[in-house]
């Protein structure tokens, strides 16, 4: 036993105390629904950074509305694992088909965009550019191209902020600017 003092109870209003008691008496499903209604929600996406084997090049996409190049990414389907989403989106947007085991979690693996209220889970894959043929549909993706990591084209703000977490792109030297999501 330690000689630490017991926690001091803060005064609470009777109404607040009754509200908590009533909440904890509710069925679990009702409590869960109330919490979901009262708390902020975030959209969950998956992004895949596709590098050449020596990491000198990265695959970028030009998508509508065309204000810069971005990364292969998409939203998780219900029940889908983030790495499955990353692999699925890469295949849909570029024609590159990878096995789930060919991707690894990036570090950091999740980037929270508080302004837009979404979370990107980020994965990395290595693909030899000369061994794949890129296919785009012309609607969701206009172009897909390999770019030298040291000479990126104009990229979207969202892609620039995400890449800064990995010390890449135009915000790499300005980490605070990149994290002002």
Short mmCIF file of N, CA and C in Angstrom, two decimals:
data_model
loop_
_atom_site.label_atom_id
_atom_site.label_comp_id
_atom_site.label_asym_id
_atom_site.label_seq_id
_atom_site.Cartn_x
_atom_site.Cartn_y
_atom_site.Cartn_z
N UNK A 1 0.85 -1.18 0.00
CA UNK A 1 0.00 0.00 0.00
C UNK A 1 0.89 1.24 0.00
N UNK A 2 0.53 2.23 -0.79
CA UNK A 2 1.32 3.46 -0.85
C UNK A 2 0.68 4.52 0.02
N UNK A 3 1.45 5.57 0.24
CA UNK A 3 0.97 6.67 1.07
C UNK A 3 0.36 7.78 0.22
N UNK A 4 -0.03 7.46 -1.00
CA UNK A 4 -0.63 8.47 -1.85
C UNK A 4 -2.04 8.78 -1.36
N UNK A 5 -2.40 10.05 -1.45
CA UNK A 5 -3.76 10.40 -1.02
C UNK A 5 -4.79 9.88 -2.02
N UNK A 6 -5.97 9.62 -1.54
CA UNK A 6 -7.07 9.18 -2.40
C UNK A 6 -7.44 10.31 -3.34
N UNK A 7 -8.00 9.96 -4.47
CA UNK A 7 -8.43 10.97 -5.43
C UNK A 7 -9.50 11.85 -4.81
N UNK A 8 -9.41 13.11 -5.11
CA UNK A 8 -10.39 14.06 -4.62
C UNK A 8 -11.55 14.13 -5.60
N UNK A 9 -12.73 14.03 -5.11
CA UNK A 9 -13.90 14.08 -5.97
C UNK A 9 -14.27 15.54 -6.22
N UNK A 10 -14.39 15.87 -7.52
CA UNK A 10 -14.80 17.23 -7.88
C UNK A 10 -16.31 17.36 -7.75
N UNK A 11 -16.75 18.52 -7.39
CA UNK A 11 -18.20 18.70 -7.30
C UNK A 11 -18.82 18.65 -8.70
N UNK A 12 -19.89 17.93 -8.85
CA UNK A 12 -20.61 17.87 -10.12
C UNK A 12 -22.06 18.24 -9.88
N UNK A 13 -22.68 18.69 -10.92
CA UNK A 13 -24.10 19.05 -10.76
C UNK A 13 -24.93 17.77 -10.67
N UNK A 14 -26.04 17.89 -10.03
CA UNK A 14 -26.96 16.75 -9.89
C UNK A 14 -27.45 16.32 -11.26
N UNK A 15 -27.72 17.29 -12.13
CA UNK A 15 -28.20 16.98 -13.47
C UNK A 15 -27.17 16.16 -14.26
N UNK A 16 -25.91 16.55 -14.19
CA UNK A 16 -24.85 15.83 -14.89
C UNK A 16 -24.73 14.41 -14.34
N UNK A 17 -24.78 14.28 -13.04
CA UNK A 17 -24.67 12.98 -12.40
C UNK A 17 -25.83 12.07 -12.84
N UNK A 18 -27.04 12.61 -12.89
CA UNK A 18 -28.19 11.82 -13.33
C UNK A 18 -28.08 11.44 -14.81
N UNK A 19 -27.55 12.34 -15.62
CA UNK A 19 -27.38 12.06 -17.05
C UNK A 19 -26.43 10.88 -17.25
N UNK A 20 -25.31 10.88 -16.53
CA UNK A 20 -24.36 9.77 -16.65
C UNK A 20 -24.98 8.46 -16.17
N UNK A 21 -25.68 8.51 -15.06
CA UNK A 21 -26.31 7.29 -14.56
C UNK A 21 -27.32 6.74 -15.56
N UNK A 22 -28.12 7.64 -16.13
CA UNK A 22 -29.10 7.23 -17.12
C UNK A 22 -28.44 6.66 -18.37
N UNK A 23 -27.36 7.29 -18.81
CA UNK A 23 -26.63 6.81 -19.99
C UNK A 23 -26.13 5.39 -19.78
N UNK A 24 -25.54 5.12 -18.63
CA UNK A 24 -24.98 3.79 -18.39
C UNK A 24 -26.04 2.71 -18.19
N UNK A 25 -27.28 3.10 -17.96
CA UNK A 25 -28.36 2.14 -17.86
C UNK A 25 -28.96 1.76 -19.21
N UNK A 26 -28.64 2.53 -20.24
CA UNK A 26 -29.16 2.27 -21.59
C UNK A 26 -28.56 0.99 -22.18
N UNK A 27 -29.28 0.36 -23.10
CA UNK A 27 -28.70 -0.81 -23.79
C UNK A 27 -27.44 -0.39 -24.57
N UNK A 28 -26.54 -1.34 -24.73
CA UNK A 28 -25.26 -1.07 -25.38
C UNK A 28 -25.44 -0.47 -26.77
N UNK A 29 -26.36 -0.97 -27.55
CA UNK A 29 -26.57 -0.48 -28.92
C UNK A 29 -27.02 0.99 -28.92
N UNK A 30 -27.85 1.37 -27.96
CA UNK A 30 -28.32 2.76 -27.86
C UNK A 30 -27.16 3.66 -27.43
N UNK A 31 -26.37 3.21 -26.46
CA UNK A 31 -25.20 4.00 -26.03
C UNK A 31 -24.26 4.24 -27.20
N UNK A 32 -23.97 3.17 -27.97
CA UNK A 32 -23.06 3.29 -29.11
C UNK A 32 -23.60 4.30 -30.12
N UNK A 33 -24.88 4.24 -30.40
CA UNK A 33 -25.50 5.16 -31.37
C UNK A 33 -25.42 6.60 -30.88
N UNK A 34 -25.67 6.84 -29.61
CA UNK A 34 -25.59 8.19 -29.06
C UNK A 34 -24.16 8.74 -29.13
N UNK A 35 -23.19 7.89 -28.83
CA UNK A 35 -21.80 8.33 -28.90
C UNK A 35 -21.44 8.69 -30.34
N UNK A 36 -21.86 7.87 -31.30
CA UNK A 36 -21.55 8.15 -32.70
C UNK A 36 -22.20 9.44 -33.18
N UNK A 37 -23.38 9.75 -32.69
CA UNK A 37 -24.05 10.99 -33.06
C UNK A 37 -23.37 12.21 -32.46
N UNK A 38 -22.80 12.05 -31.28
CA UNK A 38 -22.24 13.19 -30.55
C UNK A 38 -20.75 13.44 -30.82
N UNK A 39 -20.06 12.50 -31.41
CA UNK A 39 -18.62 12.67 -31.62
C UNK A 39 -18.33 12.93 -33.09
N UNK A 40 -17.20 13.60 -33.36
CA UNK A 40 -16.86 13.86 -34.76
C UNK A 40 -16.55 12.56 -35.49
N UNK A 41 -16.90 12.52 -36.76
CA UNK A 41 -16.61 11.35 -37.56
C UNK A 41 -15.52 11.66 -38.56
N UNK A 42 -14.77 10.67 -38.90
CA UNK A 42 -13.69 10.80 -39.87
C UNK A 42 -13.90 9.78 -40.97
N UNK A 43 -13.52 10.16 -42.17
CA UNK A 43 -13.53 9.25 -43.30
C UNK A 43 -12.19 8.54 -43.32
N UNK A 44 -12.18 7.26 -43.63
CA UNK A 44 -10.95 6.48 -43.63
C UNK A 44 -10.58 6.09 -45.06
N UNK A 45 -9.36 6.46 -45.43
CA UNK A 45 -8.86 6.15 -46.76
C UNK A 45 -7.54 5.41 -46.69
N UNK A 46 -7.09 4.94 -47.84
CA UNK A 46 -5.80 4.26 -47.95
C UNK A 46 -5.04 4.88 -49.11
N UNK A 47 -3.77 5.14 -48.89
CA UNK A 47 -2.88 5.72 -49.89
C UNK A 47 -1.72 4.76 -50.05
N UNK A 48 -1.24 4.63 -51.28
CA UNK A 48 -0.08 3.78 -51.50
C UNK A 48 1.01 4.57 -52.22
N UNK A 49 2.18 4.61 -51.60
CA UNK A 49 3.35 5.24 -52.19
C UNK A 49 4.07 4.15 -52.98
N UNK A 50 4.08 4.28 -54.29
CA UNK A 50 4.70 3.26 -55.15
C UNK A 50 6.02 3.82 -55.65
N UNK A 51 7.10 3.22 -55.18
CA UNK A 51 8.45 3.64 -55.55
C UNK A 51 9.07 2.64 -56.49
N UNK A 52 10.07 3.11 -57.24
CA UNK A 52 10.93 2.19 -57.98
C UNK A 52 11.76 1.44 -56.93
N UNK A 53 12.36 0.30 -57.29
CA UNK A 53 13.12 -0.47 -56.29
C UNK A 53 14.20 0.33 -55.56
N UNK A 54 14.86 1.27 -56.24
CA UNK A 54 15.90 2.07 -55.58
C UNK A 54 15.34 3.35 -54.94
N UNK A 55 14.01 3.52 -54.99
CA UNK A 55 13.29 4.66 -54.44
C UNK A 55 13.71 5.99 -55.06
N UNK A 56 14.20 5.96 -56.30
CA UNK A 56 14.55 7.20 -56.99
C UNK A 56 13.35 7.78 -57.73
N UNK A 57 12.31 6.97 -57.96
CA UNK A 57 11.11 7.41 -58.67
C UNK A 57 9.87 7.04 -57.87
N UNK A 58 8.83 7.83 -58.08
CA UNK A 58 7.54 7.57 -57.43
C UNK A 58 6.44 7.69 -58.48
N UNK A 59 5.41 6.88 -58.35
CA UNK A 59 4.28 6.89 -59.26
C UNK A 59 3.27 7.94 -58.81
N UNK A 60 2.92 8.85 -59.72
CA UNK A 60 1.92 9.88 -59.43
C UNK A 60 0.82 9.83 -60.47
N UNK A 61 -0.36 10.33 -60.08
CA UNK A 61 -1.53 10.33 -60.94
C UNK A 61 -2.04 11.74 -61.18
N UNK A 62 -2.53 11.98 -62.37
CA UNK A 62 -3.21 13.23 -62.69
C UNK A 62 -4.69 12.89 -62.75
N UNK A 63 -5.47 13.51 -61.86
CA UNK A 63 -6.90 13.21 -61.75
C UNK A 63 -7.71 14.49 -61.85
N UNK A 64 -8.99 14.38 -62.20
CA UNK A 64 -9.83 15.58 -62.20
C UNK A 64 -9.86 16.21 -60.81
N UNK A 65 -9.86 17.48 -60.64
CA UNK A 65 -10.01 18.50 -61.67
C UNK A 65 -8.69 18.92 -62.31
N UNK A 66 -7.60 18.23 -62.02
CA UNK A 66 -6.35 18.48 -62.72
C UNK A 66 -5.51 19.61 -62.17
N UNK A 67 -5.60 19.90 -60.89
CA UNK A 67 -4.81 20.98 -60.29
C UNK A 67 -3.46 20.51 -59.77
N UNK A 68 -3.02 19.37 -60.19
CA UNK A 68 -1.73 18.84 -59.76
C UNK A 68 -1.77 17.33 -59.76
N UNK A 69 -0.61 16.76 -59.52
CA UNK A 69 -0.46 15.31 -59.49
C UNK A 69 -0.72 14.82 -58.07
N UNK A 70 -1.27 13.62 -57.97
CA UNK A 70 -1.58 13.04 -56.66
C UNK A 70 -1.09 11.61 -56.57
N UNK A 71 -1.54 10.94 -55.55
CA UNK A 71 -1.12 9.57 -55.24
C UNK A 71 -2.27 8.59 -55.42
N UNK A 72 -1.96 7.33 -55.74
CA UNK A 72 -3.03 6.33 -55.79
C UNK A 72 -3.66 6.19 -54.40
N UNK A 73 -4.97 6.34 -54.34
CA UNK A 73 -5.65 6.32 -53.05
C UNK A 73 -7.14 6.10 -53.25
N UNK A 74 -7.81 5.76 -52.16
CA UNK A 74 -9.25 5.60 -52.20
C UNK A 74 -9.82 5.35 -50.82
N UNK A 75 -11.13 5.32 -50.75
CA UNK A 75 -11.83 5.11 -49.49
C UNK A 75 -12.04 3.63 -49.23
N UNK A 76 -12.00 3.26 -47.97
CA UNK A 76 -12.23 1.87 -47.59
C UNK A 76 -13.69 1.51 -47.79
N UNK A 77 -13.91 0.32 -48.32
CA UNK A 77 -15.27 -0.23 -48.37
C UNK A 77 -15.56 -0.85 -47.02
N UNK A 78 -16.83 -0.95 -46.67
CA UNK A 78 -17.21 -1.54 -45.39
C UNK A 78 -16.62 -2.95 -45.27
N UNK A 79 -15.91 -3.20 -44.17
CA UNK A 79 -15.32 -4.50 -43.91
C UNK A 79 -13.98 -4.74 -44.60
N UNK A 80 -13.52 -3.79 -45.37
CA UNK A 80 -12.26 -3.95 -46.10
C UNK A 80 -11.09 -3.49 -45.24
N UNK A 81 -9.99 -4.22 -45.32
CA UNK A 81 -8.77 -3.85 -44.59
C UNK A 81 -8.05 -2.76 -45.37
N UNK A 82 -7.38 -1.83 -44.68
CA UNK A 82 -6.71 -0.72 -45.37
C UNK A 82 -5.72 -1.18 -46.46
N UNK A 83 -4.94 -2.23 -46.19
CA UNK A 83 -3.98 -2.66 -47.21
C UNK A 83 -4.69 -3.24 -48.43
N UNK A 84 -5.87 -3.83 -48.22
CA UNK A 84 -6.67 -4.33 -49.34
C UNK A 84 -7.15 -3.15 -50.20
N UNK A 85 -7.55 -2.08 -49.54
CA UNK A 85 -7.99 -0.88 -50.26
C UNK A 85 -6.84 -0.31 -51.08
N UNK A 86 -5.66 -0.22 -50.48
CA UNK A 86 -4.50 0.33 -51.19
C UNK A 86 -4.20 -0.48 -52.45
N UNK A 87 -4.19 -1.80 -52.33
CA UNK A 87 -3.91 -2.68 -53.47
C UNK A 87 -5.02 -2.57 -54.51
N UNK A 88 -6.27 -2.55 -54.06
CA UNK A 88 -7.42 -2.43 -54.98
C UNK A 88 -7.37 -1.13 -55.76
N UNK A 89 -7.16 -0.02 -55.05
CA UNK A 89 -7.12 1.29 -55.71
C UNK A 89 -5.96 1.40 -56.69
N UNK A 90 -4.81 0.85 -56.33
CA UNK A 90 -3.67 0.87 -57.25
C UNK A 90 -4.03 0.13 -58.54
N UNK A 91 -4.66 -1.02 -58.43
CA UNK A 91 -5.06 -1.78 -59.63
C UNK A 91 -6.10 -1.02 -60.44
N UNK A 92 -7.11 -0.44 -59.77
CA UNK A 92 -8.16 0.28 -60.48
C UNK A 92 -7.63 1.52 -61.18
N UNK A 93 -6.71 2.23 -60.54
CA UNK A 93 -6.27 3.52 -61.06
C UNK A 93 -5.08 3.44 -62.00
N UNK A 94 -4.29 2.36 -61.93
CA UNK A 94 -3.07 2.30 -62.74
C UNK A 94 -2.91 1.01 -63.52
N UNK A 95 -3.67 -0.02 -63.19
CA UNK A 95 -3.50 -1.31 -63.82
C UNK A 95 -2.43 -2.17 -63.17
N UNK A 96 -1.74 -1.66 -62.16
CA UNK A 96 -0.71 -2.44 -61.47
C UNK A 96 -1.39 -3.34 -60.44
N UNK A 97 -1.23 -4.63 -60.61
CA UNK A 97 -1.85 -5.60 -59.71
C UNK A 97 -0.76 -6.15 -58.78
N UNK A 98 -0.94 -5.93 -57.49
CA UNK A 98 -0.01 -6.43 -56.48
C UNK A 98 -0.75 -7.34 -55.51
N UNK A 99 -0.04 -8.26 -54.95
CA UNK A 99 -0.56 -9.07 -53.86
C UNK A 99 -0.49 -8.23 -52.59
N UNK A 100 -1.39 -8.45 -51.69
CA UNK A 100 -1.41 -7.70 -50.42
C UNK A 100 -0.08 -7.83 -49.68
N UNK A 101 0.60 -8.96 -49.84
CA UNK A 101 1.88 -9.16 -49.16
C UNK A 101 3.00 -8.31 -49.75
N UNK A 102 2.77 -7.70 -50.92
CA UNK A 102 3.79 -6.87 -51.57
C UNK A 102 3.82 -5.44 -51.03
N UNK A 103 2.89 -5.11 -50.15
CA UNK A 103 2.87 -3.76 -49.57
C UNK A 103 3.19 -3.84 -48.09
N UNK A 104 3.80 -2.78 -47.59
CA UNK A 104 4.08 -2.71 -46.16
C UNK A 104 3.57 -1.37 -45.64
N UNK A 105 3.31 -1.34 -44.37
CA UNK A 105 2.84 -0.11 -43.75
C UNK A 105 3.96 0.93 -43.75
N UNK A 106 3.62 2.15 -44.12
CA UNK A 106 4.58 3.25 -44.06
C UNK A 106 4.73 3.68 -42.60
N UNK A 107 5.78 4.42 -42.32
CA UNK A 107 5.98 4.96 -40.98
C UNK A 107 6.05 6.47 -41.09
N UNK A 108 5.06 7.21 -40.60
CA UNK A 108 3.86 6.76 -39.88
C UNK A 108 2.87 6.11 -40.83
N UNK A 109 2.07 5.20 -40.26
CA UNK A 109 1.11 4.46 -41.06
C UNK A 109 -0.20 5.19 -41.22
N UNK A 110 -0.48 6.14 -40.37
CA UNK A 110 -1.73 6.90 -40.48
C UNK A 110 -1.44 8.38 -40.39
N UNK A 111 -2.09 9.14 -41.25
CA UNK A 111 -1.98 10.59 -41.25
C UNK A 111 -3.39 11.13 -41.05
N UNK A 112 -3.57 11.92 -40.00
CA UNK A 112 -4.88 12.48 -39.65
C UNK A 112 -4.97 13.89 -40.21
N UNK A 113 -5.99 14.12 -41.02
CA UNK A 113 -6.25 15.44 -41.59
C UNK A 113 -7.42 16.04 -40.82
N UNK A 114 -7.12 16.83 -39.80
CA UNK A 114 -8.17 17.31 -38.90
C UNK A 114 -9.09 18.32 -39.57
N UNK A 115 -8.59 19.13 -40.48
CA UNK A 115 -9.47 20.09 -41.15
C UNK A 115 -10.50 19.40 -42.04
N UNK A 116 -10.03 18.43 -42.80
CA UNK A 116 -10.94 17.72 -43.69
C UNK A 116 -11.65 16.56 -43.03
N UNK A 117 -11.23 16.25 -41.81
CA UNK A 117 -11.79 15.15 -41.01
C UNK A 117 -11.70 13.82 -41.74
N UNK A 118 -10.47 13.50 -42.18
CA UNK A 118 -10.25 12.17 -42.74
C UNK A 118 -8.91 11.65 -42.27
N UNK A 119 -8.77 10.35 -42.30
CA UNK A 119 -7.54 9.67 -41.90
C UNK A 119 -7.07 8.84 -43.09
N UNK A 120 -5.81 9.03 -43.46
CA UNK A 120 -5.22 8.21 -44.51
C UNK A 120 -4.33 7.17 -43.87
N UNK A 121 -4.57 5.91 -44.18
CA UNK A 121 -3.61 4.86 -43.83
C UNK A 121 -2.68 4.77 -45.03
N UNK A 122 -1.38 4.72 -44.76
CA UNK A 122 -0.41 4.84 -45.85
C UNK A 122 0.44 3.57 -45.94
N UNK A 123 0.62 3.12 -47.18
CA UNK A 123 1.39 1.91 -47.45
C UNK A 123 2.44 2.21 -48.50
N UNK A 124 3.45 1.35 -48.55
CA UNK A 124 4.55 1.50 -49.49
C UNK A 124 4.69 0.21 -50.30
N UNK A 125 4.96 0.38 -51.58
CA UNK A 125 5.25 -0.77 -52.45
C UNK A 125 6.42 -0.38 -53.36
N UNK A 126 7.14 -1.37 -53.80
CA UNK A 126 8.25 -1.16 -54.74
C UNK A 126 7.95 -1.94 -56.01
N UNK A 127 7.98 -1.22 -57.13
CA UNK A 127 7.66 -1.81 -58.42
C UNK A 127 8.69 -1.30 -59.42
N UNK A 128 9.20 -2.18 -60.25
CA UNK A 128 10.13 -1.78 -61.31
C UNK A 128 9.33 -1.14 -62.45
N UNK A 129 9.51 0.15 -62.72
CA UNK A 129 8.72 0.83 -63.76
C UNK A 129 8.79 0.15 -65.13
N UNK A 130 9.95 -0.40 -65.46
CA UNK A 130 10.10 -1.04 -66.78
C UNK A 130 9.38 -2.39 -66.87
N UNK A 131 8.91 -2.91 -65.75
CA UNK A 131 8.26 -4.21 -65.75
C UNK A 131 6.73 -4.13 -65.71
N UNK A 132 6.19 -2.91 -65.67
CA UNK A 132 4.73 -2.76 -65.63
C UNK A 132 4.28 -1.81 -66.73
N UNK A 133 3.07 -2.06 -67.19
CA UNK A 133 2.46 -1.14 -68.13
C UNK A 133 1.32 -0.45 -67.40
N UNK A 134 1.29 0.86 -67.48
CA UNK A 134 0.28 1.64 -66.77
C UNK A 134 -0.97 1.78 -67.63
N UNK A 135 -2.13 1.54 -67.03
CA UNK A 135 -3.42 1.70 -67.69
C UNK A 135 -4.27 2.67 -66.87
N UNK A 136 -4.83 3.68 -67.53
CA UNK A 136 -5.75 4.60 -66.85
C UNK A 136 -7.06 4.60 -67.61
N UNK A 137 -8.14 4.94 -66.90
CA UNK A 137 -9.46 4.90 -67.54
C UNK A 137 -9.84 6.19 -68.24
N UNK A 138 -9.13 7.28 -68.01
CA UNK A 138 -9.45 8.54 -68.66
C UNK A 138 -10.57 9.31 -67.99
N UNK A 139 -11.24 8.71 -67.03
CA UNK A 139 -12.32 9.39 -66.30
C UNK A 139 -11.86 9.70 -64.88
N UNK A 140 -11.61 8.64 -64.10
CA UNK A 140 -11.15 8.84 -62.72
C UNK A 140 -9.68 9.27 -62.70
N UNK A 141 -8.90 8.74 -63.61
CA UNK A 141 -7.47 9.07 -63.72
C UNK A 141 -7.18 9.45 -65.16
N UNK A 142 -6.58 10.63 -65.35
CA UNK A 142 -6.23 11.08 -66.69
C UNK A 142 -4.87 10.55 -67.13
N UNK A 143 -3.89 10.56 -66.20
CA UNK A 143 -2.54 10.11 -66.51
C UNK A 143 -1.93 9.45 -65.29
N UNK A 144 -1.01 8.53 -65.53
CA UNK A 144 -0.19 7.93 -64.48
C UNK A 144 1.24 7.96 -65.01
N UNK A 145 2.16 8.42 -64.19
CA UNK A 145 3.53 8.56 -64.66
C UNK A 145 4.51 8.44 -63.51
N UNK A 146 5.69 7.89 -63.81
CA UNK A 146 6.78 7.81 -62.84
C UNK A 146 7.53 9.13 -62.87
N UNK A 147 7.83 9.66 -61.69
CA UNK A 147 8.57 10.92 -61.58
C UNK A 147 9.77 10.72 -60.66
N UNK A 148 10.90 11.39 -60.99
CA UNK A 148 12.05 11.33 -60.07
C UNK A 148 11.66 11.97 -58.73
N UNK A 149 11.99 11.34 -57.65
CA UNK A 149 11.66 11.87 -56.32
C UNK A 149 12.30 13.25 -56.13
N UNK A 150 13.44 13.47 -56.75
CA UNK A 150 14.16 14.74 -56.61
C UNK A 150 13.62 15.84 -57.52
N UNK A 151 12.70 15.52 -58.43
CA UNK A 151 12.16 16.52 -59.36
C UNK A 151 10.68 16.26 -59.61
N UNK A 152 9.87 16.43 -58.57
CA UNK A 152 8.44 16.17 -58.69
C UNK A 152 7.75 17.28 -59.47
N UNK A 153 6.67 16.94 -60.18
CA UNK A 153 5.88 17.96 -60.87
C UNK A 153 5.04 18.71 -59.84
N UNK A 154 4.27 19.71 -60.29
CA UNK A 154 3.34 20.35 -59.35
C UNK A 154 2.37 19.29 -58.81
N UNK A 155 2.26 19.19 -57.50
CA UNK A 155 1.39 18.19 -56.90
C UNK A 155 0.29 18.87 -56.10
N UNK A 156 -0.76 18.13 -55.84
CA UNK A 156 -1.89 18.69 -55.09
C UNK A 156 -1.44 19.01 -53.66
N UNK A 157 -2.16 19.92 -53.04
CA UNK A 157 -1.84 20.28 -51.65
C UNK A 157 -1.97 19.07 -50.74
N UNK A 158 -3.01 18.27 -50.94
CA UNK A 158 -3.20 17.08 -50.10
C UNK A 158 -2.02 16.12 -50.25
N UNK A 159 -1.57 15.90 -51.48
CA UNK A 159 -0.42 15.01 -51.71
C UNK A 159 0.85 15.62 -51.11
N UNK A 160 1.03 16.92 -51.26
CA UNK A 160 2.22 17.58 -50.70
C UNK A 160 2.25 17.46 -49.19
N UNK A 161 1.12 17.65 -48.55
CA UNK A 161 1.06 17.54 -47.09
C UNK A 161 1.33 16.11 -46.64
N UNK A 162 0.77 15.15 -47.34
CA UNK A 162 0.99 13.76 -46.98
C UNK A 162 2.46 13.38 -47.19
N UNK A 163 3.03 13.73 -48.33
CA UNK A 163 4.42 13.38 -48.62
C UNK A 163 5.40 14.02 -47.64
N UNK A 164 5.05 15.17 -47.10
CA UNK A 164 5.93 15.84 -46.12
C UNK A 164 6.16 14.98 -44.89
N UNK A 165 5.19 14.15 -44.55
CA UNK A 165 5.35 13.25 -43.41
C UNK A 165 6.46 12.23 -43.65
N UNK A 166 6.83 12.07 -44.92
CA UNK A 166 7.87 11.10 -45.31
C UNK A 166 9.10 11.82 -45.87
N UNK A 167 9.17 13.12 -45.55
CA UNK A 167 10.30 13.98 -45.96
C UNK A 167 10.46 14.00 -47.47
N UNK A 168 9.33 14.09 -48.18
CA UNK A 168 9.31 14.17 -49.63
C UNK A 168 8.44 15.35 -50.06
N UNK A 169 8.65 15.82 -51.27
CA UNK A 169 7.79 16.83 -51.86
C UNK A 169 8.11 18.24 -51.42
N UNK A 170 7.29 19.20 -51.89
CA UNK A 170 7.58 20.62 -51.67
C UNK A 170 7.51 21.07 -50.21
N UNK A 171 6.79 20.34 -49.36
CA UNK A 171 6.69 20.73 -47.95
C UNK A 171 7.66 19.96 -47.06
N UNK A 172 8.54 19.18 -47.65
CA UNK A 172 9.45 18.34 -46.86
C UNK A 172 10.29 19.17 -45.89
N UNK A 173 10.67 20.37 -46.30
CA UNK A 173 11.48 21.23 -45.43
C UNK A 173 10.65 22.10 -44.51
N UNK A 174 9.32 22.00 -44.63
CA UNK A 174 8.41 22.81 -43.81
C UNK A 174 7.39 21.90 -43.12
N UNK A 175 7.85 21.05 -42.21
CA UNK A 175 6.93 20.07 -41.63
C UNK A 175 5.75 20.68 -40.90
N UNK A 176 5.91 21.86 -40.32
CA UNK A 176 4.78 22.46 -39.60
C UNK A 176 3.69 22.89 -40.57
N UNK A 177 4.09 23.41 -41.73
CA UNK A 177 3.10 23.80 -42.73
C UNK A 177 2.34 22.59 -43.22
N UNK A 178 3.03 21.49 -43.38
CA UNK A 178 2.40 20.27 -43.88
C UNK A 178 1.41 19.70 -42.87
N UNK A 179 1.62 19.94 -41.62
CA UNK A 179 0.77 19.35 -40.59
C UNK A 179 -0.36 20.27 -40.16
N UNK A 180 -0.59 21.33 -40.89
CA UNK A 180 -1.68 22.25 -40.59
C UNK A 180 -2.96 21.82 -41.28
N UNK A 181 -3.24 20.55 -41.20
CA UNK A 181 -4.45 20.02 -41.84
C UNK A 181 -5.63 20.40 -41.00
#
